[in-house]
Coordinates of C-alpha atoms in Angstrom, one line a residue:
Chain A
A1 CA -12.8 -15.9 -26.4
Q2 CA -14.7 -14.7 -23.4
S3 CA -13.0 -11.9 -21.5
V4 CA -13.3 -8.7 -19.5
A5 CA -11.4 -5.5 -20.0
Q6 CA -10.7 -2.5 -17.9
P7 CA -9.4 0.0 -20.4
E8 CA -7.9 2.5 -17.9
D9 CA -5.0 1.5 -15.7
Q10 CA -5.2 4.7 -13.7
V11 CA -8.1 7.1 -13.0
N12 CA -7.6 10.3 -11.1
V13 CA -10.5 12.4 -9.8
A14 CA -10.9 15.3 -7.3
E15 CA -12.6 14.7 -4.0
G16 CA -16.3 15.5 -4.3
N17 CA -16.4 14.9 -8.0
P18 CA -18.2 12.0 -9.6
L19 CA -16.1 9.0 -10.5
T20 CA -16.4 6.3 -13.2
V21 CA -14.3 3.2 -13.5
K22 CA -14.9 1.4 -16.8
C23 CA -15.4 -2.2 -17.6
T24 CA -16.3 -4.0 -20.8
Y25 CA -16.9 -7.7 -21.5
S26 CA -17.0 -10.1 -24.4
V27 CA -19.2 -13.1 -23.9
S28 CA -21.2 -15.7 -25.7
G29 CA -23.8 -16.2 -23.0
N30 CA -25.4 -14.2 -20.3
P31 CA -22.9 -12.4 -18.2
Y32 CA -22.9 -12.2 -14.4
L33 CA -20.7 -9.2 -13.5
F34 CA -19.0 -8.2 -10.3
W35 CA -17.0 -5.4 -8.9
Y36 CA -14.4 -5.8 -6.2
V37 CA -12.0 -3.3 -4.5
Q38 CA -8.6 -4.0 -3.1
Y39 CA -6.8 -1.8 -0.6
P40 CA -3.0 -2.1 -0.1
N41 CA -1.9 -5.4 1.5
R42 CA -5.5 -6.6 1.7
G43 CA -7.7 -9.1 -0.1
L44 CA -10.6 -8.2 -2.5
Q45 CA -13.7 -6.7 -1.0
F46 CA -17.0 -7.3 -2.8
L47 CA -18.9 -4.1 -3.9
L48 CA -21.8 -5.2 -6.1
K49 CA -23.0 -7.6 -8.7
Y50 CA -25.3 -7.7 -11.7
I51 CA -27.3 -10.9 -12.2
T52 CA -30.4 -9.9 -14.0
G53 CA -33.2 -7.3 -13.9
D54 CA -32.6 -3.6 -13.2
N55 CA -29.6 -2.4 -15.2
L56 CA -28.6 0.0 -12.3
V57 CA -27.1 -1.9 -9.4
K58 CA -26.5 -0.3 -6.1
G59 CA -23.8 -1.6 -3.8
S60 CA -21.6 -0.9 -0.8
Y61 CA -20.2 2.5 0.2
G62 CA -22.3 4.5 -2.2
F63 CA -21.1 2.7 -5.3
E64 CA -23.4 1.8 -8.2
A65 CA -22.9 0.2 -11.6
E66 CA -24.8 0.3 -14.8
F67 CA -25.2 -2.7 -17.0
N68 CA -25.4 -1.8 -20.7
K69 CA -26.0 -4.9 -22.8
S70 CA -25.8 -3.1 -26.2
Q71 CA -22.4 -1.6 -25.3
T72 CA -21.3 -4.7 -23.3
S73 CA -20.2 -2.5 -20.4
F74 CA -20.6 -2.5 -16.6
H75 CA -19.1 0.8 -15.4
L76 CA -18.7 1.5 -11.7
K77 CA -19.8 4.9 -10.6
K78 CA -20.1 7.0 -7.5
P79 CA -21.7 10.5 -7.4
S80 CA -19.1 12.1 -5.0
A81 CA -15.6 10.6 -4.5
L82 CA -13.9 10.4 -1.2
V83 CA -10.1 10.3 -0.6
S84 CA -10.7 7.0 1.1
D85 CA -12.0 5.5 -2.2
S86 CA -8.5 5.5 -3.5
A87 CA -7.7 1.8 -4.2
L88 CA -7.4 -0.8 -6.9
Y89 CA -10.7 -1.8 -8.5
F90 CA -11.4 -5.0 -10.3
C91 CA -14.2 -6.0 -12.6
A92 CA -15.0 -9.7 -12.8
V93 CA -17.3 -11.9 -14.8
R94 CA -18.8 -15.3 -15.1
F95 CA -20.7 -16.5 -18.1
S96 CA -23.8 -18.7 -18.4
G97 CA -22.6 -22.1 -19.5
S98 CA -19.1 -21.5 -18.2
A99 CA -17.3 -22.9 -15.2
R100 CA -17.7 -21.1 -11.8
Q101 CA -14.4 -19.3 -11.6
L102 CA -14.3 -15.5 -11.9
T103 CA -12.5 -14.0 -14.8
F104 CA -10.9 -10.7 -13.7
G105 CA -10.0 -7.6 -15.5
S106 CA -6.5 -6.1 -15.1
G107 CA -7.6 -3.6 -12.5
T108 CA -7.9 0.1 -12.4
Q109 CA -6.0 2.2 -9.8
L110 CA -8.3 5.0 -8.6
T111 CA -6.7 8.0 -6.9
V112 CA -9.0 10.6 -5.4
L113 CA -7.1 13.9 -4.9
P114 CA -7.9 16.1 -1.9
Chain B
K1 CA -20.1 -13.7 10.8
A2 CA -16.4 -14.0 10.7
G3 CA -14.9 -13.5 7.2
V4 CA -12.5 -15.7 5.3
T5 CA -9.3 -16.3 7.1
Q6 CA -5.9 -17.2 5.6
T7 CA -2.8 -18.4 7.3
P8 CA 0.0 -17.5 7.3
R9 CA -0.2 -13.9 6.0
Y10 CA 3.4 -13.8 4.9
L11 CA 5.9 -16.5 3.9
I12 CA 9.4 -16.5 2.7
K13 CA 10.8 -19.6 1.1
T14 CA 13.7 -20.6 -1.1
R15 CA 13.6 -22.2 -4.5
G16 CA 13.0 -25.9 -4.5
Q17 CA 11.1 -25.9 -1.2
Q18 CA 7.4 -26.6 -0.8
V19 CA 4.8 -24.6 0.9
T20 CA 1.3 -25.1 2.3
L21 CA -1.3 -22.3 2.6
S22 CA -4.5 -22.6 4.6
C23 CA -7.9 -21.1 4.2
S24 CA -10.9 -21.1 6.5
P25 CA -14.2 -20.1 4.7
I26 CA -17.1 -18.2 6.0
S27 CA -19.3 -20.4 8.1
G28 CA -21.8 -22.2 6.0
H29 CA -19.9 -21.7 2.8
R30 CA -19.0 -25.0 1.0
S31 CA -17.0 -23.7 -1.9
V32 CA -13.4 -22.5 -1.7
S33 CA -11.6 -21.1 -4.7
W34 CA -7.9 -20.1 -4.9
Y35 CA -6.4 -17.3 -7.0
Q36 CA -2.9 -16.1 -7.7
Q37 CA -2.3 -12.4 -8.0
T38 CA 0.9 -11.1 -9.5
P39 CA 1.7 -7.6 -11.0
G40 CA 2.4 -9.2 -14.4
Q41 CA -0.4 -11.7 -14.8
G42 CA -3.0 -10.1 -12.6
L43 CA -5.6 -12.4 -10.9
Q44 CA -5.6 -16.0 -12.1
F45 CA -7.8 -18.8 -11.0
L46 CA -6.0 -21.8 -9.6
F47 CA -8.8 -24.3 -8.5
E48 CA -12.1 -24.6 -6.8
Y49 CA -13.1 -27.2 -4.2
F50 CA -16.7 -28.1 -3.2
S51 CA -17.6 -30.8 -0.8
E52 CA -14.0 -32.0 -0.6
T53 CA -13.8 -32.5 -4.4
Q54 CA -11.9 -30.4 -6.9
R55 CA -14.6 -29.0 -9.2
N56 CA -12.6 -26.7 -11.5
K57 CA -8.9 -26.2 -12.2
G58 CA -7.1 -23.4 -13.9
N59 CA -4.1 -23.5 -16.1
F60 CA -1.3 -24.1 -13.6
P61 CA 1.3 -26.8 -13.5
G62 CA 0.9 -29.9 -11.4
R63 CA 3.2 -28.4 -8.7
F64 CA 0.1 -26.5 -7.5
S65 CA -2.4 -28.7 -5.7
G66 CA -5.1 -28.4 -3.1
R67 CA -7.5 -30.2 -1.0
Q68 CA -10.6 -29.5 1.1
F69 CA -11.6 -31.0 4.4
S70 CA -15.0 -32.1 5.7
N71 CA -15.4 -28.8 7.6
S72 CA -14.8 -26.9 4.2
R73 CA -11.4 -25.6 5.3
S74 CA -9.0 -25.8 2.4
E75 CA -5.2 -26.0 1.9
M76 CA -3.1 -25.4 -1.2
N77 CA 0.3 -26.8 -1.7
V78 CA 3.1 -25.6 -4.0
S79 CA 6.0 -28.0 -4.5
T80 CA 9.4 -27.3 -5.9
L81 CA 9.0 -23.6 -5.6
E82 CA 10.2 -21.3 -8.4
L83 CA 11.0 -17.6 -8.3
G84 CA 7.9 -17.0 -10.4
D85 CA 5.7 -18.4 -7.7
S86 CA 6.2 -15.2 -5.7
A87 CA 2.7 -13.8 -5.5
L88 CA -0.3 -13.0 -3.3
Y89 CA -2.5 -16.1 -3.0
L90 CA -6.1 -15.3 -2.4
C91 CA -8.7 -17.7 -1.1
A92 CA -12.4 -17.0 -1.7
S93 CA -15.4 -18.7 -0.3
S94 CA -19.0 -18.9 -1.5
L95 CA -22.1 -20.9 -0.8
G96 CA -21.3 -23.1 -3.7
G97 CA -23.9 -25.2 -5.4
V98 CA -24.3 -25.1 -9.2
T99 CA -25.3 -21.4 -9.5
L100 CA -23.1 -19.0 -11.2
T101 CA -24.6 -16.0 -9.4
D102 CA -23.3 -16.5 -5.9
T103 CA -20.8 -14.1 -4.5
Q104 CA -17.2 -15.1 -3.7
Y105 CA -15.8 -13.4 -0.6
F106 CA -12.1 -13.1 -0.4
G107 CA -9.6 -13.5 2.5
P108 CA -6.7 -11.1 3.1
G109 CA -4.3 -13.3 1.2
T110 CA -1.0 -15.0 1.8
R111 CA 2.0 -13.1 0.5
L112 CA 4.6 -15.7 -0.7
T113 CA 8.1 -14.6 -1.5
V114 CA 10.4 -17.1 -3.1
L115 CA 14.2 -16.3 -2.9

């Protein structure tokens, strides 16, 4: 079965430190991978996506993600975390040959401590 | 460009009632998808509309239905509400077409509470 997983429900990091939010996927075709962020009582906000090409994708607000085909991962990173980055982060995927809907991971709550 | 708008933002209904939620996509976007978000099940796909036609449907009962108008605005309807229908309902719009690479942009959601 095709799926996406976020192995950590909660990630805590100190302000100014680098952050990583993990995402792995299981797919039978080529994956198209997305990261979204959700602030309390808000919808999902698009951060970045990987379609093809360069494995390092840069997105909004200083976030980037690295696609690793051999490890089937697409981890979200930021060199220096801000308190305002505290939110719920979702990884999502579509697969070549699949329908168009996004399949979401379970979400990771990121808390940046001042 | 204005983003995706959803109305109403909050709704309180009682079991057995029906509800209609509305979504206006980003100008020029022709695809509208609906998702249900709950603490227990996470984000689940309900259906997608493109050019007034339902293109995909998730694994939800027939009480959940939707439609799309010629201006791409979409509505979803839930009939005979159950307590388990309490959720945040999110609408997402995208350019559409057959590509799998376009980005879905989400609205703020409608928080439905069923009492």
